[in-house]
XYZ file of C-alpha atoms in Angstrom:
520
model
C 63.443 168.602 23.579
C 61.616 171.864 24.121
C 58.638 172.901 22.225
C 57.321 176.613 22.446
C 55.234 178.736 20.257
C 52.720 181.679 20.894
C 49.418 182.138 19.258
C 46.095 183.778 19.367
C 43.107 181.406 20.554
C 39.830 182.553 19.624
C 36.990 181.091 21.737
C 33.706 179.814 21.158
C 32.430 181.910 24.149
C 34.433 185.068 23.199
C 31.685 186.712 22.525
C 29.758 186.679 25.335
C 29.548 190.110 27.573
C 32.321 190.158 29.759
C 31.850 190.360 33.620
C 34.202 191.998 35.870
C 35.247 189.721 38.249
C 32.890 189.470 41.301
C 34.845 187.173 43.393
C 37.433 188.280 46.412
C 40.783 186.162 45.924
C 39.587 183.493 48.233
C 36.704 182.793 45.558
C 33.964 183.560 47.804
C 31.244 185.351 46.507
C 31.158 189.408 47.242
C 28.812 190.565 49.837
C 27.006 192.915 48.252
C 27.287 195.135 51.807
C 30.919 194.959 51.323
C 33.170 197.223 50.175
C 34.858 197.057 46.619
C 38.199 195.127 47.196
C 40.981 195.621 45.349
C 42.506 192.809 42.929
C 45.098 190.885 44.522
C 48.791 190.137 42.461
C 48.058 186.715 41.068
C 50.987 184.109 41.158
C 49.705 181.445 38.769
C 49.906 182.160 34.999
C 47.301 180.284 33.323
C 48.185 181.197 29.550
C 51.809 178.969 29.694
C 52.309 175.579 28.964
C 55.211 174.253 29.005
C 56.446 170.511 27.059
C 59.440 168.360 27.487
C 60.436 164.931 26.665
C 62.944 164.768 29.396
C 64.025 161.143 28.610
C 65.359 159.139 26.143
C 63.061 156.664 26.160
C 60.180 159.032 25.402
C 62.475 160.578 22.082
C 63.238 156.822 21.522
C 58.859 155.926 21.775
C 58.015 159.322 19.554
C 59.936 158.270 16.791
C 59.473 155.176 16.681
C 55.462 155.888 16.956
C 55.885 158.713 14.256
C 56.475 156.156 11.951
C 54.586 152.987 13.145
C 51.514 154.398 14.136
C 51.027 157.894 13.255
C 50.910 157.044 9.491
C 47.629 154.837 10.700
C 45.613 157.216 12.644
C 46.541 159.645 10.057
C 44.916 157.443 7.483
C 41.875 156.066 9.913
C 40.282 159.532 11.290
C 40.786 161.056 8.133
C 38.200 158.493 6.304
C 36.304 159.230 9.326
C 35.877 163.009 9.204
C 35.218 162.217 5.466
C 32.164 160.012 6.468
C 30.957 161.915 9.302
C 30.817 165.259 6.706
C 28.737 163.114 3.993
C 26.510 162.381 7.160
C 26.147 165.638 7.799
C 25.381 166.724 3.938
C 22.885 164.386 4.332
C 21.126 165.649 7.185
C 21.533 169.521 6.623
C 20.421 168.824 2.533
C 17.890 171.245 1.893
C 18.340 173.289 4.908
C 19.077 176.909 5.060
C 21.398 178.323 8.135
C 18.323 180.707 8.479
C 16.640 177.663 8.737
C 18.801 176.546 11.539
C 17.923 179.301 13.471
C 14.678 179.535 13.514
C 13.434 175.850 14.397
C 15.529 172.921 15.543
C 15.709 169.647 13.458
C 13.154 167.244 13.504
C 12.566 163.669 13.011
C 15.165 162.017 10.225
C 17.410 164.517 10.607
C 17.886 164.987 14.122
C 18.551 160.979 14.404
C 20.998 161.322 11.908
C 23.094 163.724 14.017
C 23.013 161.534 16.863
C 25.025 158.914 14.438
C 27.452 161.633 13.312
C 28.110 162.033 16.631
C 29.219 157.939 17.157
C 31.355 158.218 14.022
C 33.258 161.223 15.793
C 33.342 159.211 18.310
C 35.383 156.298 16.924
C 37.089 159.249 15.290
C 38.601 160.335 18.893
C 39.382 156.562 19.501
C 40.978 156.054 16.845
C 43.003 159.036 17.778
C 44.612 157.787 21.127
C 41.645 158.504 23.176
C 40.671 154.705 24.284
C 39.981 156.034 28.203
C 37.363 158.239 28.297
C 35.811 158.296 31.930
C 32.803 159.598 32.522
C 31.126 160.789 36.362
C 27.561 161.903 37.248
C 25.015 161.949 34.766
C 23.777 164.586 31.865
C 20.789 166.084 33.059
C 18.244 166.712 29.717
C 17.271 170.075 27.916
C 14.164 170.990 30.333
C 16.262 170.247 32.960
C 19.262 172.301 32.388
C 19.393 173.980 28.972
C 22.423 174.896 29.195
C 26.168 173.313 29.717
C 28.560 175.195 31.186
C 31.861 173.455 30.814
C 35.464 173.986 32.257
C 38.316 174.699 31.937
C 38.922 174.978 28.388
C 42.192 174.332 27.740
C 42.743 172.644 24.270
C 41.163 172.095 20.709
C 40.250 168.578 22.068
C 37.375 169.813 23.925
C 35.930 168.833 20.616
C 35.577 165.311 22.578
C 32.774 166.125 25.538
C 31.086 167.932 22.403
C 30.693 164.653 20.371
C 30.008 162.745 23.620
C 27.464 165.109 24.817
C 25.108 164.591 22.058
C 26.081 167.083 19.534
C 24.953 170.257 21.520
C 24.376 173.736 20.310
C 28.017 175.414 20.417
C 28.709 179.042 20.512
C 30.986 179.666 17.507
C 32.280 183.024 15.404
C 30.700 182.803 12.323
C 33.767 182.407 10.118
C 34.059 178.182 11.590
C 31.294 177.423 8.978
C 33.135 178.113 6.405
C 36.216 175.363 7.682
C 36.652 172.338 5.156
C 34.572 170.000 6.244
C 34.377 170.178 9.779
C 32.248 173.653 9.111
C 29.215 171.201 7.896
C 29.725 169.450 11.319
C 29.450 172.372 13.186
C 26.318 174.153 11.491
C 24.805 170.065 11.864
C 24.491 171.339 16.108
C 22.573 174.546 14.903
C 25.061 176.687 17.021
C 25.070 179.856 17.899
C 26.762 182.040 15.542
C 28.648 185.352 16.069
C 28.727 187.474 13.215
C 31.821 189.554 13.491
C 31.061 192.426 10.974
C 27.605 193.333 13.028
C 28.491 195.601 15.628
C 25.294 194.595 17.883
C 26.966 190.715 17.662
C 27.091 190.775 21.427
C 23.738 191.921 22.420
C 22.359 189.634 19.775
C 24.098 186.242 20.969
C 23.030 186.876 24.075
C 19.451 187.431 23.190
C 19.809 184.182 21.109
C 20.789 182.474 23.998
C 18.138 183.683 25.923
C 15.250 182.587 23.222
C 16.718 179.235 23.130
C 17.181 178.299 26.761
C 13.749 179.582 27.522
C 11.627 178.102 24.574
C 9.179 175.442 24.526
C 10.668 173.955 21.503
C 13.024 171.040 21.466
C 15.882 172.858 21.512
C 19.737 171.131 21.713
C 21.219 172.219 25.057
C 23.377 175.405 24.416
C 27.111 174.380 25.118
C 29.797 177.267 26.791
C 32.748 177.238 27.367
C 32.195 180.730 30.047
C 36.328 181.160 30.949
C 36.495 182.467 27.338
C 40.159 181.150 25.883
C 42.226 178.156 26.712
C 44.246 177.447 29.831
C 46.761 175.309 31.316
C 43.820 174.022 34.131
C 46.104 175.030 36.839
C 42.901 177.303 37.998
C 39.534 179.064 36.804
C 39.854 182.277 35.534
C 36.568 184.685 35.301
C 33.905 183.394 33.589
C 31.987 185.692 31.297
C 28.342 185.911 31.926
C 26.703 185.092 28.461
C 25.559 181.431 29.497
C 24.035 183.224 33.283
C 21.990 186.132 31.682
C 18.751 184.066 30.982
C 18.629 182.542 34.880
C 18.019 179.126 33.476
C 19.396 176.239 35.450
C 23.115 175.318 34.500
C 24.720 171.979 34.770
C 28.376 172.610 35.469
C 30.645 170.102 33.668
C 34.147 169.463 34.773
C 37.250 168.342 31.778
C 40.225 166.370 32.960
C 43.047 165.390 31.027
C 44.737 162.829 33.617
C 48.351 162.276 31.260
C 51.271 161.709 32.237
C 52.201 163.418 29.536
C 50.017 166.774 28.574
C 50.236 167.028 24.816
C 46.639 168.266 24.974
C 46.637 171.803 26.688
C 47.273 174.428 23.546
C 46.887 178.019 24.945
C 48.652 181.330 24.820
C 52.543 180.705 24.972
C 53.572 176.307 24.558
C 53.380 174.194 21.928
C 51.691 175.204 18.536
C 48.831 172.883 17.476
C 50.419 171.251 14.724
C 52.823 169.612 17.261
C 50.439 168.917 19.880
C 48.277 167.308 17.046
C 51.634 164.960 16.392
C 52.303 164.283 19.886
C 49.029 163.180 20.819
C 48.481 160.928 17.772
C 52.108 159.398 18.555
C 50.981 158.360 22.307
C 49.508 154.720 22.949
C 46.510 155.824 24.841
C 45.251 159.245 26.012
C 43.003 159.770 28.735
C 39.866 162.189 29.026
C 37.392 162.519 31.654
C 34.308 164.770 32.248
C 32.214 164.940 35.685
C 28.783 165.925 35.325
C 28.247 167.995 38.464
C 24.318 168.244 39.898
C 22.610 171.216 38.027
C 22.869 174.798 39.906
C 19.610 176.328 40.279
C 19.635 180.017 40.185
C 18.182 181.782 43.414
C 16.269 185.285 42.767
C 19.989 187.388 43.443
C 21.442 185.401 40.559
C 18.635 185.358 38.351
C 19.025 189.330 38.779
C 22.775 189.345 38.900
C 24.306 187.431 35.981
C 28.057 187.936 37.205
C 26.754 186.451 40.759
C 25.807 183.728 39.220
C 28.841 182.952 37.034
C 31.090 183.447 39.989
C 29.350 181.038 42.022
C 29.018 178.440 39.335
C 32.381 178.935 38.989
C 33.488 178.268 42.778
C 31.744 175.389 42.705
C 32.871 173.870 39.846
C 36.617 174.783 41.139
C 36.213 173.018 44.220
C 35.151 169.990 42.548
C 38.340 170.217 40.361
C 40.308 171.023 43.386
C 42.265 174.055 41.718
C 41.866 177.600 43.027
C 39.861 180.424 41.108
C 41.855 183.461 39.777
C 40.853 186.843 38.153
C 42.280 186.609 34.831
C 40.112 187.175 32.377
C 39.824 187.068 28.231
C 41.106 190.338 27.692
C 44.043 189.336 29.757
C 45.506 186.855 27.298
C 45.460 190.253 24.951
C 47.989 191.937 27.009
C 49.898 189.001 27.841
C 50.336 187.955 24.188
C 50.951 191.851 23.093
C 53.555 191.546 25.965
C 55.705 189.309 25.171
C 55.534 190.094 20.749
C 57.017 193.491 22.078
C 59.504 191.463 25.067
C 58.140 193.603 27.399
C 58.566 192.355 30.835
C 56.275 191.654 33.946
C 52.958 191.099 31.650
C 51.504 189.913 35.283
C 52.014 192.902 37.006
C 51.030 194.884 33.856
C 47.741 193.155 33.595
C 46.868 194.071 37.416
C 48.251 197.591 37.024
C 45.916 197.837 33.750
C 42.984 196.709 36.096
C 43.614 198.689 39.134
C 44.273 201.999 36.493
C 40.414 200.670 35.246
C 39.568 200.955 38.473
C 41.125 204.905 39.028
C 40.023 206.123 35.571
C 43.338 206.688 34.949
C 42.972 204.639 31.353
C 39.189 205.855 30.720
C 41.069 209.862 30.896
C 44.039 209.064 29.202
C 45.771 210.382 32.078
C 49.400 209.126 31.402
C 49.381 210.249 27.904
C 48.018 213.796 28.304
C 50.928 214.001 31.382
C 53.151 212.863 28.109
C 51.538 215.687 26.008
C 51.409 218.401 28.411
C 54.985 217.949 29.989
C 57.172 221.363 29.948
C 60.310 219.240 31.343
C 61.436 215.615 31.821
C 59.759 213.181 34.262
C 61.695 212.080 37.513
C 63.226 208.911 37.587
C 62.224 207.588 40.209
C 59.387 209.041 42.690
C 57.831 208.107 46.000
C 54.314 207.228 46.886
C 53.595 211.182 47.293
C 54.682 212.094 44.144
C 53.534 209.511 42.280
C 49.958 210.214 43.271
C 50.618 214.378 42.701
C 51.488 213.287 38.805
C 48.605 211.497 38.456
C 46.295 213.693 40.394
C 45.119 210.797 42.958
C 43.801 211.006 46.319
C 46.932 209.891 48.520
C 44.341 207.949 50.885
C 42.645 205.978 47.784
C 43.146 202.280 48.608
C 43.329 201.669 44.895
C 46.123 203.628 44.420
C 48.229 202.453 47.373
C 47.870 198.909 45.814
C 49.164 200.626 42.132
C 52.315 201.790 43.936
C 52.763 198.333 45.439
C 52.306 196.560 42.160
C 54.544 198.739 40.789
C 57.145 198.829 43.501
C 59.067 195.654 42.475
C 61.855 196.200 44.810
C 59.834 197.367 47.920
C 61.715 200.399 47.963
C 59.103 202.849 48.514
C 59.583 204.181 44.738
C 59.251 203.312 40.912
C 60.965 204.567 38.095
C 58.051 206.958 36.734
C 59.401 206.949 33.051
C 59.280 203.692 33.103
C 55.399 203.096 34.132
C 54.404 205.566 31.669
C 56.000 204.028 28.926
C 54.703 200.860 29.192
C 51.135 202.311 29.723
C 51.562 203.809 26.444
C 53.355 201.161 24.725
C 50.952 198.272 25.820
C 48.291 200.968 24.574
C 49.810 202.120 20.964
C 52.768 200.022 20.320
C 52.549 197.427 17.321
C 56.268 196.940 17.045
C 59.441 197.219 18.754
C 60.390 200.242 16.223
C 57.193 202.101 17.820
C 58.692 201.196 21.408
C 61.768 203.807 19.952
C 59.495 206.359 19.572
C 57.237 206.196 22.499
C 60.557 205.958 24.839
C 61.717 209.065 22.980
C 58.262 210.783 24.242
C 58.817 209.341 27.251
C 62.186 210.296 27.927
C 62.532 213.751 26.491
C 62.888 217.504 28.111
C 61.509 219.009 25.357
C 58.067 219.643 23.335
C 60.689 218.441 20.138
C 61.136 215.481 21.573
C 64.756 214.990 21.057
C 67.336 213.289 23.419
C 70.370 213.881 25.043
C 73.317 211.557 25.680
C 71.508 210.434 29.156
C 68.449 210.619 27.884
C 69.115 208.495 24.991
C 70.293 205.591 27.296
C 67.429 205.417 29.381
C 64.537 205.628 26.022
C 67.127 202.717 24.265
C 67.308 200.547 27.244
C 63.284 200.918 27.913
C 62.709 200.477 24.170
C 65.270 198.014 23.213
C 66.833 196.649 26.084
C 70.256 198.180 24.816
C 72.793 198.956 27.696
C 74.281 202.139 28.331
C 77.832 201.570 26.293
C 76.227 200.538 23.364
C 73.598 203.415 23.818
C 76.598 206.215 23.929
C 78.249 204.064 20.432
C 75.290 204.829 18.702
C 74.941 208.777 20.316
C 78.804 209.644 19.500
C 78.123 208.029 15.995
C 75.677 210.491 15.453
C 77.526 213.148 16.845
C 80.718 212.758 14.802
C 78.982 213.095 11.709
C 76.235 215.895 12.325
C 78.033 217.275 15.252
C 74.735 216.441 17.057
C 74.033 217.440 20.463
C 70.636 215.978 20.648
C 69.187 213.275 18.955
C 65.414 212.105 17.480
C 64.229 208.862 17.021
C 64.400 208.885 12.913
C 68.147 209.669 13.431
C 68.372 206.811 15.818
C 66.371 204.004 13.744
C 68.723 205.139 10.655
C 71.922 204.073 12.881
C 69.868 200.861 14.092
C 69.351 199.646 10.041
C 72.672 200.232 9.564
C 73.563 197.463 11.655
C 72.927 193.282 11.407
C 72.207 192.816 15.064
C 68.932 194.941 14.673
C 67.858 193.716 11.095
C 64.984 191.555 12.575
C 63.071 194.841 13.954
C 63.118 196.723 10.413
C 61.953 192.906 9.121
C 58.876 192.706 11.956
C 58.123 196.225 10.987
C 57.583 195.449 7.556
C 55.454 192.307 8.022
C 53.088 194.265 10.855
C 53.037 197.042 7.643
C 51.702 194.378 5.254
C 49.455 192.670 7.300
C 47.539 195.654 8.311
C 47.432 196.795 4.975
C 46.291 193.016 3.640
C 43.516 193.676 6.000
């Protein structure tokens, strides 16, 4: 039994301003002296999780649990989320969110959260979580006013919340407004991200600031600094919102030691509707956080935020005994745009998207003016020599040499050019599989009218669609025997592609992208 889904996670931290990675590939801090390295291919993928119940004993256990137990916890934390939101009525009666921000809560109401936090407490119990191990010790708010905790890899990281004391979370705005558990979350006075304001960034982080350097009795500020959920199989970058005020930090490590992991909900695995089930239907889970000893800034991190994320976030990798990689936030984006348009290789895409950062090639559009410029089709296939020549790069550029090799899947000394610039553009403009047909035909083309030939029509089909050559020339010669066509655009082509059951589901995707972006 295999369970797979893809969503979109959005973060607590995703707000904060995001770092470019400051660590070599060995997670050692940069020497300033040094010379700017290029990235190196990662192997992990931290965005997949994969679920089976491999047994038949474990099929046998989850249905037999489904209906024995599940009904139970269903019924127990449910009364419990109930009581903890009265709680938290309570408390926040009277209290505007304006008022949240300016001053935390004092006397009465401050107590009261700390017994909102017990009841969610029992509420995690009574959810499967009986072993929750704890290591180290939680320094206090003058200490270390802020938490930095890692890695995030589930919506159960709602447990070291509740445990910690009801700290000040980072949230987008729009969680206040979630039945019931909303009132819960505005009871930490977190920091909000409002979405609409278009200086949200610079302002969280100046919130931040104000609250991990004031004299009040502030909560501590909890981060989550990788950004999205994980698998755990490593660190990826932390973002630098919780470093820029060059307060102390007390690293916190998150375990999840099961046997099972029906816990870790990120990119592309289990949807969290079945990871909720699975979890409830398991005797016991397990949970444990390690308090590591709080990181004191030196002067160069105080003065280099990313410095001091990366080295928070060595340490904190070396105490969960996983390596560090440079996948960041914005690479779940391409990832998840990826694979919704089955486009292959979204690892190597992501690290030819950072070394073409790293060229300017994206910041001066350079693929697509080569697209709107071109007088005659693109080689196939070109060498190292040419390759740089099209793009106008200096053949000694390390950066470039490491493009090539990304690109060079084979190790043949060349890369099918039509195909690199497609993807560039289709990763940049494409929002369904039907505007893959047209890119390819941009792509592909000898001429400013963008129409196709026979040949030509096989490659832009098997880029765009994945359709071999035979069925290609069907859908040509179709064409042709009607209209007596000797060259082809892409309307003509999508008009043969309706026609025919196999390729319904694109015209249906198309239509649902159409009324979703016009919903919004």
């Amino acid at each position: 039994m295999r369970y797979r889904s893809t969503k979109e996670i959005e973060s607590l931290d995703e707000i904060t301003i995001e770092a470019e990675n400051g660590m070599l590939s060995n997670g050692k801090p940069k020497d300033d002296n040094m010379d700017e390295q290029p990235t190196t291919t990662d192997i992990l993928n931290p965005f997949v999780h994969r679920l089976e119940l491999e047994t038949t004993y474990e099929k046998f256990k989850l249905a037999f649990l489904t209906v024995a137990l599940l009904p139970i916890r269903l019924f127990a934390i449910t009364v419990l989320v109930v009581v903890a939101w009265l709680l938290a009525s309570v408390g926040l009666y009277g209290v505007t969110e304006e008022d949240l921000r300016r001053e935390p809560l004092k006397g009465w109401r401050r107590d009261l959260r700390v017994v909102v936090c017990w009841v969610m407490r029992v509420f995690f119990i009574c959810g499967g979580f009986h072993c929750l191990k704890i290591k180290g010790r939680q320094a206090g708010q003058k200490e270390a006013p802020i938490l930095a905790l890692a890695p995030h890899s589930t919506f159960f990281d709602a447990l070291p919340v509740v445990y910690l004391g009801g700290p000040s979370i980072v949230a987008k705005a729009e969680v206040s407004r979630l039945p019931f558990f909303g009132k819960l979350i505005n009871y930490t006075q977190p920091v909000y991200v409002w979405r609409d304001d278009p200086n949200s960034r610079q302002n969280t982080v100046k919130e931040i600031i104000e609250r991990a350097t004031s004299k009040q009795d502030w909560p501590q500020v909890m981060i989550f600094p990788e950004g999205t959920c994980t698998n755990r199989s490593c660190l990826i970058t932390f973002k630098a919102g919780a470093f820029y005020p060059g307060v102390p930090v007390q690293p916190v490590c998150i375990r999840y030691p099961n046997k099972l992991d029906t816990v870790t909900w990120t990119w592309e695995g289990p949807g969290a509707l079945k990871l909720l089930w699975l979890t409830l239907t398991q005797l016991n889970s397990s949970c444990e956080i390690e308090f590591l000893p709080v990181y004191k800034p030196s002067e160069a991190e105080k003065l280099d935020p990313k410095l001091y994320a990366n080295n928070v976030r060595r340490l904190m990798a070396e105490a969960l005994k996983i390596p560090v990689s440079d996948y960041t936030y914005d690479d779940c984006r391409i990832i998840n745009k990826a694979h919704q348009l089955h486009i292959p290789n979204a690892a190597a895409i992501i690290e030819a998207h950072k070394l073409r950062l790293k060229l300017d090639l994206a910041k001066n559009n350079t693929e697509e003016e080569l697209v709107r410029r071109k007088t005659h089709r693109f080689p196939e296939t070109v060498d190292y020599q040419d390759f740089t020549r099209l793009l106008g790069l200096d053949e000694n550029n390390a950066t470039a040499h490491l493009l090539f090799k990304v690109l060079d899947k084979h190790h043949c000394g060349a890369i099918d050019f039509e195909q690199y610039i497609f993807t560039v553009m289709a990763m940049a403009h494409a929002n369904t599989e039907l505007d893959l047909v047209e890119i390819a035909f941009e792509v592909c083309s000898s001429n400013s009218s963008n129409t196709l030939n026979v040949q030509e029509l096989r490659k832009a089909l098997r880029l765009a669609l994945n359709i071999q050559g035979d069925e290609s020339d069907k859908i040509f010669h179709h064409m042709q025997r009607e209209h007596q066509y000797t060259f082809v655009n892409h309307e003509m082509v999508l008009n043969v592609l309706s026609t025919r059951a196999e390729y319904q589901h694109l015209f249906a995707a198309c239509d649902e992208a159409r009324r979703k972006k016009k919903s919004i």
